[in-house]
Coordinates of C-alpha atoms in Angstrom, one line a residue:
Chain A
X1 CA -10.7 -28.3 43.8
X2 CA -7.3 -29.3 42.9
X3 CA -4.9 -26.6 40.9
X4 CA -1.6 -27.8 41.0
X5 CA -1.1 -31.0 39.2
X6 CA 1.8 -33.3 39.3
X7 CA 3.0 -33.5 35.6
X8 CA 3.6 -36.8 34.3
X9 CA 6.8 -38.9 35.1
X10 CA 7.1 -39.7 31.5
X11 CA 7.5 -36.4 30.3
X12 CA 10.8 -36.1 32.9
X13 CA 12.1 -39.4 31.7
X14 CA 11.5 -38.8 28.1
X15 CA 13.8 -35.7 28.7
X16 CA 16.2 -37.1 30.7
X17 CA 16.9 -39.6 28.4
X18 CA 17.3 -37.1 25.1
X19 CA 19.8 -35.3 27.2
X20 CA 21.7 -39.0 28.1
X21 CA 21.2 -40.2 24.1
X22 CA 22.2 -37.0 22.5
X23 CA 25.3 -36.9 25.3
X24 CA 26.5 -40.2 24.1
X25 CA 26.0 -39.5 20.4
X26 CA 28.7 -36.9 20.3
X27 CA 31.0 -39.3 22.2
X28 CA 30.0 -42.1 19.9
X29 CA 30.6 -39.8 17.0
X30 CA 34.2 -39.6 18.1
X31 CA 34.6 -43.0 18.7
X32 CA 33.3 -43.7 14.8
X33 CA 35.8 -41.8 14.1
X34 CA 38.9 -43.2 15.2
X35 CA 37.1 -46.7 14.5
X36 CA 36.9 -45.7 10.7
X37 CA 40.2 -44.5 11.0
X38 CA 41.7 -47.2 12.3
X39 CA 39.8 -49.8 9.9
X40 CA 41.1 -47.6 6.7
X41 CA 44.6 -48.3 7.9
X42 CA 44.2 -51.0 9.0
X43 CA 46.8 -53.3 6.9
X44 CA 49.4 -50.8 6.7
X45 CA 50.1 -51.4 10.7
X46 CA 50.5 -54.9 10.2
X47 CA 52.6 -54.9 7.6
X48 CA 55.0 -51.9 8.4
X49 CA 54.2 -51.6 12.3
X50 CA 53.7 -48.1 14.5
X51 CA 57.0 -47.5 15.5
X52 CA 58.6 -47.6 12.3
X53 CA 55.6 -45.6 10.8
X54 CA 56.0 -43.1 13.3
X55 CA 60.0 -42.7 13.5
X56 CA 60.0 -43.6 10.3
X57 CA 62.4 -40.8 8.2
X58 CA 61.5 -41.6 4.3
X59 CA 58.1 -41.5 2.6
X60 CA 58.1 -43.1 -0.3
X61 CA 55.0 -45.2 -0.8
X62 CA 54.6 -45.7 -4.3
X63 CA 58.4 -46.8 -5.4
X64 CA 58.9 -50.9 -5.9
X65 CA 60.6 -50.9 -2.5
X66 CA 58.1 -48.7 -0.2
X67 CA 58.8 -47.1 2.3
X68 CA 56.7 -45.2 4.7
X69 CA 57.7 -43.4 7.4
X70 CA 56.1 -39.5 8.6
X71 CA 58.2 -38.6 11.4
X72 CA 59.0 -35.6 9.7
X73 CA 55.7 -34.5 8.7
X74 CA 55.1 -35.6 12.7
X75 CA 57.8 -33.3 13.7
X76 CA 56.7 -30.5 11.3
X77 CA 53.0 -30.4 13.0
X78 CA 54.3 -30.2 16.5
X79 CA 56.7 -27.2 15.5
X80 CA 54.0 -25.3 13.8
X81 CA 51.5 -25.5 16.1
X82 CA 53.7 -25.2 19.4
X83 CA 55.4 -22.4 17.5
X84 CA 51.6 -21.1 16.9
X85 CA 50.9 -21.4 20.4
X86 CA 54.1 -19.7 22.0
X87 CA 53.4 -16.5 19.7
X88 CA 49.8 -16.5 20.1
X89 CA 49.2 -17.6 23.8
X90 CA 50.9 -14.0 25.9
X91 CA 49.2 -11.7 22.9
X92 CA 46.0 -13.6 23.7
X93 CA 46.3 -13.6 27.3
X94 CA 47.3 -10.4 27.6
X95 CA 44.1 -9.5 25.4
X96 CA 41.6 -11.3 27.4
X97 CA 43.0 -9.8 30.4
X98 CA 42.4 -6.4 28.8
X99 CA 38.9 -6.9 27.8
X100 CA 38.1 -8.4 30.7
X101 CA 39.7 -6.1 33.5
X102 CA 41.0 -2.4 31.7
X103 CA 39.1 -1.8 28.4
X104 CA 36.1 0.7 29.0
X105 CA 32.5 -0.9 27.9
X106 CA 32.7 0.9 24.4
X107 CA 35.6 -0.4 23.6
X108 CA 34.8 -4.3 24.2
X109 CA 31.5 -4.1 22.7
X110 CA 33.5 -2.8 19.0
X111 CA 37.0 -5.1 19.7
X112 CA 34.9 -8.5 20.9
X113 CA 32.6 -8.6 17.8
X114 CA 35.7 -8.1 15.7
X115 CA 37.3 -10.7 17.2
X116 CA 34.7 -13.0 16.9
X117 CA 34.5 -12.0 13.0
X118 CA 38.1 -13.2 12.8
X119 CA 37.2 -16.8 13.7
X120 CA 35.2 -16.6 11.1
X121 CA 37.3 -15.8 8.0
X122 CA 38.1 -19.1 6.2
X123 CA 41.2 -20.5 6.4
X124 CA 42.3 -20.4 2.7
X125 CA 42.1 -16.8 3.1
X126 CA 44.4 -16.2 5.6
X127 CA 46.9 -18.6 4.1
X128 CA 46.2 -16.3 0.7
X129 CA 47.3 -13.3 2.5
X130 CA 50.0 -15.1 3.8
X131 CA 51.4 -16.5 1.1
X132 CA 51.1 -13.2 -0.7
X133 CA 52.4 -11.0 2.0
X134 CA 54.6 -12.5 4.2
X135 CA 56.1 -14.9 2.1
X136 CA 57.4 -12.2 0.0
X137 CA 58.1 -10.2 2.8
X138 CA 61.0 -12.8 4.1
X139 CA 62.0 -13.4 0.7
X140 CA 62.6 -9.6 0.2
X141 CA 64.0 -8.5 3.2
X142 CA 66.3 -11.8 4.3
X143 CA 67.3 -12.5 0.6
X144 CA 66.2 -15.9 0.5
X145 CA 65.4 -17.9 -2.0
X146 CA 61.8 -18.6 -0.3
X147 CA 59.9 -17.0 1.9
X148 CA 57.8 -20.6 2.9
X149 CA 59.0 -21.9 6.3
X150 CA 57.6 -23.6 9.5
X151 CA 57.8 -19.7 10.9
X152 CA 55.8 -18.7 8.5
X153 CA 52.9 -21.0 8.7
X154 CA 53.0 -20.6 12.7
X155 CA 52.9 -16.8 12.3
X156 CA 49.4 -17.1 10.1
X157 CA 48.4 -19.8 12.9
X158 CA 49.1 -17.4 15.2
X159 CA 46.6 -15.2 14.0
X160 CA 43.9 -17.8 13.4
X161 CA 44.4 -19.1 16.9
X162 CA 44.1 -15.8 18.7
X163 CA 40.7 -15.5 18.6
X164 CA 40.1 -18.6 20.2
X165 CA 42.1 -17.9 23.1
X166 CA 40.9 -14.4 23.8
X167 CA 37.6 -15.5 23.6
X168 CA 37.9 -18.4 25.8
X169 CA 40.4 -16.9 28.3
X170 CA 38.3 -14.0 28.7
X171 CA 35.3 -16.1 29.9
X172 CA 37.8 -18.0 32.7
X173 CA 39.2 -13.9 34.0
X174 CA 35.0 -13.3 34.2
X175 CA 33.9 -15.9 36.0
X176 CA 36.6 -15.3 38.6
X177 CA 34.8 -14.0 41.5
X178 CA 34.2 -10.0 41.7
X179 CA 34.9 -10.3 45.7
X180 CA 38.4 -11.0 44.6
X181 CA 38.6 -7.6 43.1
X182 CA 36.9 -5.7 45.7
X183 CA 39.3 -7.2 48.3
X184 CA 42.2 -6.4 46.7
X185 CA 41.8 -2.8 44.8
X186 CA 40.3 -1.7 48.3
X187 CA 43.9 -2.8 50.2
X188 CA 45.2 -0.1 47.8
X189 CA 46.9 -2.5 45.2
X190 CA 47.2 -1.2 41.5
X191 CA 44.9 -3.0 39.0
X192 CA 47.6 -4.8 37.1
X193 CA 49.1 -6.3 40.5
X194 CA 46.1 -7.7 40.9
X195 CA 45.3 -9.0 37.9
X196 CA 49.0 -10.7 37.9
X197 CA 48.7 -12.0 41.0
X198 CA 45.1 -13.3 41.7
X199 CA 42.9 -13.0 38.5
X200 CA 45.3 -15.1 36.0
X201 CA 46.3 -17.3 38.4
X202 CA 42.9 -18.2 39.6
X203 CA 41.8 -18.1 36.3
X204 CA 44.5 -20.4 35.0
X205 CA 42.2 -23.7 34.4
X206 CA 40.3 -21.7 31.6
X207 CA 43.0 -20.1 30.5
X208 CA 45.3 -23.4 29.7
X209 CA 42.2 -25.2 28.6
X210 CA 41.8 -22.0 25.9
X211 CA 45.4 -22.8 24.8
X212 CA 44.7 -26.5 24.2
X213 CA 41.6 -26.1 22.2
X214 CA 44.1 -23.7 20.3
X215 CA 46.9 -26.6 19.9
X216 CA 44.3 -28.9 18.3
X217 CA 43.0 -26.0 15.6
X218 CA 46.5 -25.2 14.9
X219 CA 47.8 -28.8 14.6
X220 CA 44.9 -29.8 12.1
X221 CA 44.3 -26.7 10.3
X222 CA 45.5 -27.8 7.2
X223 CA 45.0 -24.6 3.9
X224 CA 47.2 -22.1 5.4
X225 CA 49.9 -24.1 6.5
X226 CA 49.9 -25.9 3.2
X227 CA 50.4 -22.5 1.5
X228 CA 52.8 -21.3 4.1
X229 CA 54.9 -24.6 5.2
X230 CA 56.6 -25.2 2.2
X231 CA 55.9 -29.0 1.8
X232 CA 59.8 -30.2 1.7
X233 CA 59.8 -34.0 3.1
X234 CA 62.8 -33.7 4.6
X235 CA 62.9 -33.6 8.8
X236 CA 63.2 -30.2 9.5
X237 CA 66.2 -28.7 11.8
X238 CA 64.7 -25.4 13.0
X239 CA 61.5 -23.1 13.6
X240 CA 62.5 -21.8 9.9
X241 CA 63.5 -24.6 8.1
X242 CA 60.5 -25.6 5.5
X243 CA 58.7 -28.5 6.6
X244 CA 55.0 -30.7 5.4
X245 CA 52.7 -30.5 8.4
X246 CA 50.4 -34.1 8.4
X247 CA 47.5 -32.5 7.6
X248 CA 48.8 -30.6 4.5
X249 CA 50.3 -34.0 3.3
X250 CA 47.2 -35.6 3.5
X251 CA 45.5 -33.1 1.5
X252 CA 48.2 -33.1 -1.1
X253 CA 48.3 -36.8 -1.3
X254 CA 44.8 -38.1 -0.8
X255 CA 43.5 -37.0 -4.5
X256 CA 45.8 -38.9 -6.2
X257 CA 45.8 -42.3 -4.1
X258 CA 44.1 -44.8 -5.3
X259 CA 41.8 -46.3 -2.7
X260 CA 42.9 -49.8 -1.3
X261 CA 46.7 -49.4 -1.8
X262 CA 49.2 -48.9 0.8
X263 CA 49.8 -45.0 -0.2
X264 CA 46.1 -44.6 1.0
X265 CA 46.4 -46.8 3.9
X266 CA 48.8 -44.3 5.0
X267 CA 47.4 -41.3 4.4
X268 CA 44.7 -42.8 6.9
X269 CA 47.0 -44.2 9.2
X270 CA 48.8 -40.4 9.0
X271 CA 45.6 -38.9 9.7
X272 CA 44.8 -41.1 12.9
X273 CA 48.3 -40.3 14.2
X274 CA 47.0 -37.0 13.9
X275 CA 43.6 -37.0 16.1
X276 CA 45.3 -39.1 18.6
X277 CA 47.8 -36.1 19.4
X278 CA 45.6 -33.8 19.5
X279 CA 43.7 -36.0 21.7
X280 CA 46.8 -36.9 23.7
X281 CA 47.3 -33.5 24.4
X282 CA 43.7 -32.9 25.3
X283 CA 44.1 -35.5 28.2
X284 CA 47.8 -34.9 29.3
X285 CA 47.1 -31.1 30.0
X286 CA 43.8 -31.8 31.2
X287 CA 44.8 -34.2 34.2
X288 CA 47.8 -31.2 34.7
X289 CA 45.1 -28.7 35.5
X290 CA 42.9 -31.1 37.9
X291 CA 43.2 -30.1 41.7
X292 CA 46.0 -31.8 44.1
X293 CA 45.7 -32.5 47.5
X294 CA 47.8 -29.7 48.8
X295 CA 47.2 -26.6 45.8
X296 CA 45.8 -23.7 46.3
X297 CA 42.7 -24.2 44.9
X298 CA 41.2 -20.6 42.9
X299 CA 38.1 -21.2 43.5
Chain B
X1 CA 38.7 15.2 73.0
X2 CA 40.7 12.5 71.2
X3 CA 41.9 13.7 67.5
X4 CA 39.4 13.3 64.6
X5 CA 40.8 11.3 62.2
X6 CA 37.9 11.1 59.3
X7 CA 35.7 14.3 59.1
X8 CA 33.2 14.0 56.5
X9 CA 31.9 17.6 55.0
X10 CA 28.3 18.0 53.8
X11 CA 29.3 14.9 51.4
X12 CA 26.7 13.7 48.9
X13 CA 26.8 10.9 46.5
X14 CA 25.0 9.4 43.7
X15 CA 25.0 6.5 41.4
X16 CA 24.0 7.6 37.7
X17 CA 20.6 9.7 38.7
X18 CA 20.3 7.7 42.1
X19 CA 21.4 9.7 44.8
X20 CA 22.6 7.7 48.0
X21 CA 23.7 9.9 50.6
X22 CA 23.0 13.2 50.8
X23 CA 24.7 16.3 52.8
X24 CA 26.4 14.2 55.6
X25 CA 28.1 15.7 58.1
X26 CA 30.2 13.2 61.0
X27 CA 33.7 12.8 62.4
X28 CA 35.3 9.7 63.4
X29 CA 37.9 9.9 66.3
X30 CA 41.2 8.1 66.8
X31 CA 40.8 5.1 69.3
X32 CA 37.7 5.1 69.1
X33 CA 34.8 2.7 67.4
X34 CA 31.9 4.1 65.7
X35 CA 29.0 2.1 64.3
X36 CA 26.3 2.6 61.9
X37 CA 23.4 1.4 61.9
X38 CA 20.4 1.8 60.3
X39 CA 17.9 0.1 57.6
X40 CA 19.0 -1.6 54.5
X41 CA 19.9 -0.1 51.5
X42 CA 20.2 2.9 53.6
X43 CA 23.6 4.1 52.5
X44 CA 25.7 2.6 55.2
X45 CA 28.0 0.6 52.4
X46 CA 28.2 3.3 50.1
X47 CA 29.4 5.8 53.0
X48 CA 31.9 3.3 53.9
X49 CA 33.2 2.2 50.4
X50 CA 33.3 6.4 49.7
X51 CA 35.6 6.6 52.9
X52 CA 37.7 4.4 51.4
X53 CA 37.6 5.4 48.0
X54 CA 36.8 2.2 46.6
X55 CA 33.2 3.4 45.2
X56 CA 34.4 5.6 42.7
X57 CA 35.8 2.1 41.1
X58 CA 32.0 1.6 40.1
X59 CA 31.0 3.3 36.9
X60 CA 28.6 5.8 37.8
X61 CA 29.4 7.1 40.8
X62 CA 29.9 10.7 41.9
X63 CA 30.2 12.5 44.7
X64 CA 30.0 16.0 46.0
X65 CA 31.2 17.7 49.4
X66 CA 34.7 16.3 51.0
X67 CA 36.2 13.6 53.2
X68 CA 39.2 15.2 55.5
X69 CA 42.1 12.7 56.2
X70 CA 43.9 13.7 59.2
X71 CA 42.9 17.3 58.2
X72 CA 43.3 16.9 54.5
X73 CA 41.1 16.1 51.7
X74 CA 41.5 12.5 50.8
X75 CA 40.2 13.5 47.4
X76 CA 44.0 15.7 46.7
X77 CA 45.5 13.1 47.7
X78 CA 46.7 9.5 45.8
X79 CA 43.7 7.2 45.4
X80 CA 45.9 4.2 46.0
X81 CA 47.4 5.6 49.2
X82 CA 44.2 6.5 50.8
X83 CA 42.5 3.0 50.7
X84 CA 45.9 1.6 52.1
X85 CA 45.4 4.2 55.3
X86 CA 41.5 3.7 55.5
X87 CA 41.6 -0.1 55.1
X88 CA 38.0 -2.2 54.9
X89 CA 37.0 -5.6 55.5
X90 CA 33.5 -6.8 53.6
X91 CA 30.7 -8.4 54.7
X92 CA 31.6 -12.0 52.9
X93 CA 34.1 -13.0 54.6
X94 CA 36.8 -13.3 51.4
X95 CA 39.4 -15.1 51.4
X96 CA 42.3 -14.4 48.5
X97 CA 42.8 -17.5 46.5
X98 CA 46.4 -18.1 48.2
X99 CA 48.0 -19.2 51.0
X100 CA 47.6 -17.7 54.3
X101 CA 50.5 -16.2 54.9
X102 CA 50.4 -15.0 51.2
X103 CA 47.3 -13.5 51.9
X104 CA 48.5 -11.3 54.7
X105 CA 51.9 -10.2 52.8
X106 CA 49.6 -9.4 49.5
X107 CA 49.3 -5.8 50.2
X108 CA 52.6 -5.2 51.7
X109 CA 54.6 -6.8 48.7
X110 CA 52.8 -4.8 46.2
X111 CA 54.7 -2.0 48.6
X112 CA 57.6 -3.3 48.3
X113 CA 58.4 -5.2 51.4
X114 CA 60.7 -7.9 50.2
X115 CA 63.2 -9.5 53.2
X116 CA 61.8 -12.5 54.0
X117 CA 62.5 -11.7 58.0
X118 CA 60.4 -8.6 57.4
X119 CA 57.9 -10.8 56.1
X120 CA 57.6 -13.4 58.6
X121 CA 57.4 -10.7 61.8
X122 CA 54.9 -8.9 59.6
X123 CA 52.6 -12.1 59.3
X124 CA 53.1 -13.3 62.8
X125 CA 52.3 -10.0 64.5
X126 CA 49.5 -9.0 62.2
X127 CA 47.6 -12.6 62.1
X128 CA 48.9 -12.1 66.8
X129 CA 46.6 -8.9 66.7
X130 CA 43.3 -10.8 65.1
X131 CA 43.9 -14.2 67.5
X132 CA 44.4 -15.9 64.2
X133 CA 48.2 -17.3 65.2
X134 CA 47.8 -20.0 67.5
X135 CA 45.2 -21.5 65.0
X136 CA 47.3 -21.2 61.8
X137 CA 50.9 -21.3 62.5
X138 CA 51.5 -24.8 61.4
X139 CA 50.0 -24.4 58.5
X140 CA 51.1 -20.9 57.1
X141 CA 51.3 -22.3 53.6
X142 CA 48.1 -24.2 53.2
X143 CA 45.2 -22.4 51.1
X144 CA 43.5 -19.9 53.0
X145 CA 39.8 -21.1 51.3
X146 CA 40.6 -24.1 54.0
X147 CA 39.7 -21.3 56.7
X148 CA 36.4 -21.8 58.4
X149 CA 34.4 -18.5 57.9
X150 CA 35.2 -16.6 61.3
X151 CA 38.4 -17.1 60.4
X152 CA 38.6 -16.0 57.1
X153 CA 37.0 -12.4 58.5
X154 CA 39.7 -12.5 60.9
X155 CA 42.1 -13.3 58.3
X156 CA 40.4 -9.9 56.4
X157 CA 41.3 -7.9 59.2
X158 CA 45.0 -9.1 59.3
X159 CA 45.1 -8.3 55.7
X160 CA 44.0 -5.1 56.0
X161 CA 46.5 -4.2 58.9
X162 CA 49.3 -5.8 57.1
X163 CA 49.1 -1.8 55.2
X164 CA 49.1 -0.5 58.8
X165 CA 46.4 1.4 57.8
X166 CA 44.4 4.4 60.8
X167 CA 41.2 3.6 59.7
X168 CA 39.5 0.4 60.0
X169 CA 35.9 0.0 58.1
X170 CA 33.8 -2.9 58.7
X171 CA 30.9 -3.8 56.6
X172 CA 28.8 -5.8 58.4
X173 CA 31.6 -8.2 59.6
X174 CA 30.0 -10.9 61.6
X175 CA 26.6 -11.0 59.3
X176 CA 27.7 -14.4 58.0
X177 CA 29.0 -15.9 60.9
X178 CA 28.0 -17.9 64.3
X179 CA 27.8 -16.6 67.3
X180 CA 30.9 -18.2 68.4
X181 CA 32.7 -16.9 65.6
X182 CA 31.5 -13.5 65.9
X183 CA 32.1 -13.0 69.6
X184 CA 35.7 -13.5 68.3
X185 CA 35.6 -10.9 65.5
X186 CA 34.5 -8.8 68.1
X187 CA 36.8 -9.6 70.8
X188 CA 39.5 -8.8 67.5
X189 CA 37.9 -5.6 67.0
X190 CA 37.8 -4.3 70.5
X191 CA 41.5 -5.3 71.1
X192 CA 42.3 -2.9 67.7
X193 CA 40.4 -0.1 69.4
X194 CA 43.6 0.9 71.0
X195 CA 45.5 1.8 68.1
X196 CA 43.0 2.5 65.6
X197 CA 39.8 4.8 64.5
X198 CA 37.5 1.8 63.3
X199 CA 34.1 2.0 61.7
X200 CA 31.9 -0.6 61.9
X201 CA 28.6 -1.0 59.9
X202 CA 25.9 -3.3 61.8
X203 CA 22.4 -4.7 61.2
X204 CA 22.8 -6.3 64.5
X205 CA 21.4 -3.4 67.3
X206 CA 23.1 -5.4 70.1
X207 CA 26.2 -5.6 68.5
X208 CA 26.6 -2.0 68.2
X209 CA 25.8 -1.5 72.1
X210 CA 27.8 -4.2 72.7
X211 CA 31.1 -2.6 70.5
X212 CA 30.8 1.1 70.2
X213 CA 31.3 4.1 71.8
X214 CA 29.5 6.3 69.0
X215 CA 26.8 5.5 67.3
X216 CA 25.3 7.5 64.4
X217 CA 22.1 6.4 62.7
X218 CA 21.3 6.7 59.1
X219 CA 17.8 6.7 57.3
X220 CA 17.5 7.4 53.5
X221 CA 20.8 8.2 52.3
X222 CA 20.4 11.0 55.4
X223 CA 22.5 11.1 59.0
X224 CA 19.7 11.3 61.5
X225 CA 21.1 11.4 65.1
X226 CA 24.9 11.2 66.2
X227 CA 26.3 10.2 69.9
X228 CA 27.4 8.4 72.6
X229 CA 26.1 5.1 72.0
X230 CA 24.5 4.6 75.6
X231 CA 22.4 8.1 74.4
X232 CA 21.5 6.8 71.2
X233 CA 19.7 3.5 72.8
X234 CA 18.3 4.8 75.9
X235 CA 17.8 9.0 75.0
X236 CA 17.4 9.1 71.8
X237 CA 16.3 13.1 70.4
X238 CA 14.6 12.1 67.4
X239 CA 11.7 9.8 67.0
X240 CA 12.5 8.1 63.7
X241 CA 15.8 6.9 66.3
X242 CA 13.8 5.6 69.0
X243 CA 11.2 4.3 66.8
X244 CA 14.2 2.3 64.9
X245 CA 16.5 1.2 68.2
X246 CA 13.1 0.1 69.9
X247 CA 12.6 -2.3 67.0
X248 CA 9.6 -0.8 65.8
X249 CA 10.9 -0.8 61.9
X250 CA 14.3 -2.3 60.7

């Protein structure tokens, strides 16, 4: 009597090759993307070319003489989401570190729920609050004329980013291994020397790849920088000069462009600028974090 | 009689409702290297970890009776300064994800030792005592997880004297390791005899005839039999010994 029965190849392959097609459909998907992209603008780099699009200083794409150029909006992006990043990335760090090493178990099953809950507020909301509160607050207590500035919009993208990075930076410190912490608290170290000197560091992969997922939310979130920004075309100087990020220009613009004409060429064109920075800094920071030869590898 | 060093006081202790070890009594001398052995899950780790207060780090934990340090209750004392005295190497041979000579001076930085001369006599003479030097002195700065695994122990133990600790616990040192590789640990360990009370847990029964001069067996959380090692192999006085050093359970 034979029990054990060998189950049929075709079941394995059929799975194996729903994992492989559903793999490649989210790559594909990307890949749609930018090709859709890059058909929609298609005419405007012919006729006005990418560097001058890119460095260009003056949009003006509906006057008899256009001229279209989004360096500024480009510039404006980058401040407001570095900006994001340098204010959210050592409260979020240092966050993660405390869930993950100091807080008692109470405490991280209230404050992670909470934080999760905070990715989840839309983004219109925050920019609301924003807009409302700290807008006002600058115009009140620096007696300026208005509150809206890059600073502004990366201190609301702060707080919409942090989430993101707590979250994900708190799963690298985990997955560190527990040895490490046995080693070291029972040489008589403190806690915090350890976690400064072993757990960041050799959770450092996780925690930089938290940061760029954050750079890409806080370069295309669009609502509450477009209530916070200030959406002045001009290239701004400084963090707190006003400033109109690409994605709240294409949101402003895109409604009233007709579709076909060179105005909504470049909207697109702006938009695919977009996605490949984000993408750009995807890759750059990704081959940063892969091991070299001589490193000292965490893991 | 050579000084006691560790004196362990009717100590018990207990993880949430799970009690571990319960009313041991046993003194560890200076110079001298003790093993414990016994079955698993026994209590031989816990008893070690509570020596060096690392297990009340776990939640849970608590523990009754006392630990003297040289005379005084390690529990009066700093937490922090008592695992640097009663240092302890694990039974995964770990090493810290930096370099090797990092990994000695990790301890010793955290107290303050900052003059790079310092530093480099401190590495040399500490990695000297474990017969790690030869093997590693070109390549100080490489990553220690290079390390094969007897060397990583070995590594361990440098770490751990790097604190110039009196105590030395072993858990199960060599449990991971090849014969080759262990023969050297233990070659390491009998050399630190000299200067050091050491404790080393063992699963292996020829290892601890081999190493120590005491032995004391452990059954249930519960210290059995104490003595001269060559007693506790071929005299033992209690059956549930001889039973357990003849091989008869383990």
């Amino acid at each position: 009597m034979q029990v054990l029965k060998f189950k049929s190849d075709k079941v394995d392959t059929f799975l194996g090759s729903l994992f492989l097609v559903t793999a490649w459909a989210s790559v594909l998907l990307l890949a749609a993307l930018l090709l859709f992209l890059l058909l929609e603008s298609w005419p405007l780099w012919s006729r006005v070319g990418v560097l001058s699009f890119i460095s260009g200083q003056v949009w003006l794409p509906l006057s008899a003489v256009p001229q279209i150029g989004i360096a500024p909006m480009l510039v404006s992006t980058l401040w407001v989401a570095a900006g994001a990043l340098v204010l959210a990335a050592p409260l979020g760090l240092a966050c993660a570190a405390f869930l993950a090493e100091f807080a008692p178990a109470p405490l991280t099953a209230v404050m992670r729920p909470v934080l999760n809950l905070l990715t989840g507020i839309p983004s219109v909301v925050y920019g609301f609050l924003g807009a409302a509160v700290l807008v006002r607050f600058f115009e009140v207590s620096f007696d300026l004329p208005s509150g809206e500035s890059l600073f502004a919009a990366s201190l609301v993208l702060a707080i919409m980013v942090l989430p993101f990075i707590v979250a994900n930076s708190e799963i690298a410190l985990r997955s560190v291994l527990n040895d490490y912490r046995h080693t070291s608290l029972a040489l008589g170290v403190s806690r915090p020397y350890y976690v400064m000197r072993i757990l960041i560091p050799a959770a450092r992969k996780g925690i930089i790849a938290s940061m760029v997922l954050a750079f890409g939310r806080a370069a295309g979130e669009t609502m509450a920088v477009l209530m916070m920004a200030g959406n002045t075309m001009f290239m701004p100087g400084s963090w707190f000069n006003q400033g109109e990020p690409l994605p709240a220009l294409i949101a402003l613009e895109l409604g009233s462009a007709s579709p076909g004409s060179l105005h909504y060429q470049a909207l697109f064109a702006a938009g695919l600028v977009l996605l490949v920075l984000v993408i750009l800094v995807n890759i750059l920071l990704s081959s940063f974090l892969l091991p070299k030869g001589n490193e000292v590898k965490p893991f | 009689m050579k000084d006691v060093v560790i004196e362990l006081k009717n100590f018990n202790s207990r993880y949430g409702k799970q009690e571990v070890l319960q009313n041991i009594s046993l003194t560890f001398p200076h110079q001298t290297i003790t093993a414990i052995i016994g079955p698993s899950g026994c209590g031989k780790t816990t008893l070690l970890r509570s020596i060096n207060r690392s297990a009340e780090l776990e939640s849970g934990y608590s523990c009754t009776g006392d630990i003297l340090l040289s005379g005084a209750s390690m529990f009066n004392m700093n937490a922090y300064s008592v695992r640097r005295q009663v240092g302890m190497v694990f039974q995964t041979p770990v090493a810290l994800p930096l370099s090797i000579r990092q990994n000695v001076l990790f301890a010793p930085r955290y107290y303050g030792l900052r003059q790079r001369a310092l530093q480099d006599d401190l590495v040399e003479n500490c990695l000297r005592k474990v017969a790690l030097w030869e093997e590693v002195k070109d390549r100080l700065h490489k990553p220690a997880s290079q390390l094969s695994g007897g060397q990583k122990q070995r590594l361990a133990i440098a770490r751990v004297l790097a604190v110039k600790p009196r105590v030395l616990l072993l858990d199960e040192p060599c449990s991971s390791l090849d014969p080759a590789s262990t023969e050297r640990v233990e070659e390491t360990i009998r050399g630190l005899a000299a200067e050091l009370c050491i404790v080393i847990v063992t699963h292996n029964l020829a290892q601890a005839r081999r190493l120590a001069n005491e032995t004391a067996f452990m059954l249930n959380g519960q210290l059995i039999e104490t003595g001269p090692t060559e007693n506790i192999f071929s005299s033992p006085k209690h059956e549930k010994t001889r039973d357990f050093v003849t091989g008869l359970f383990g």
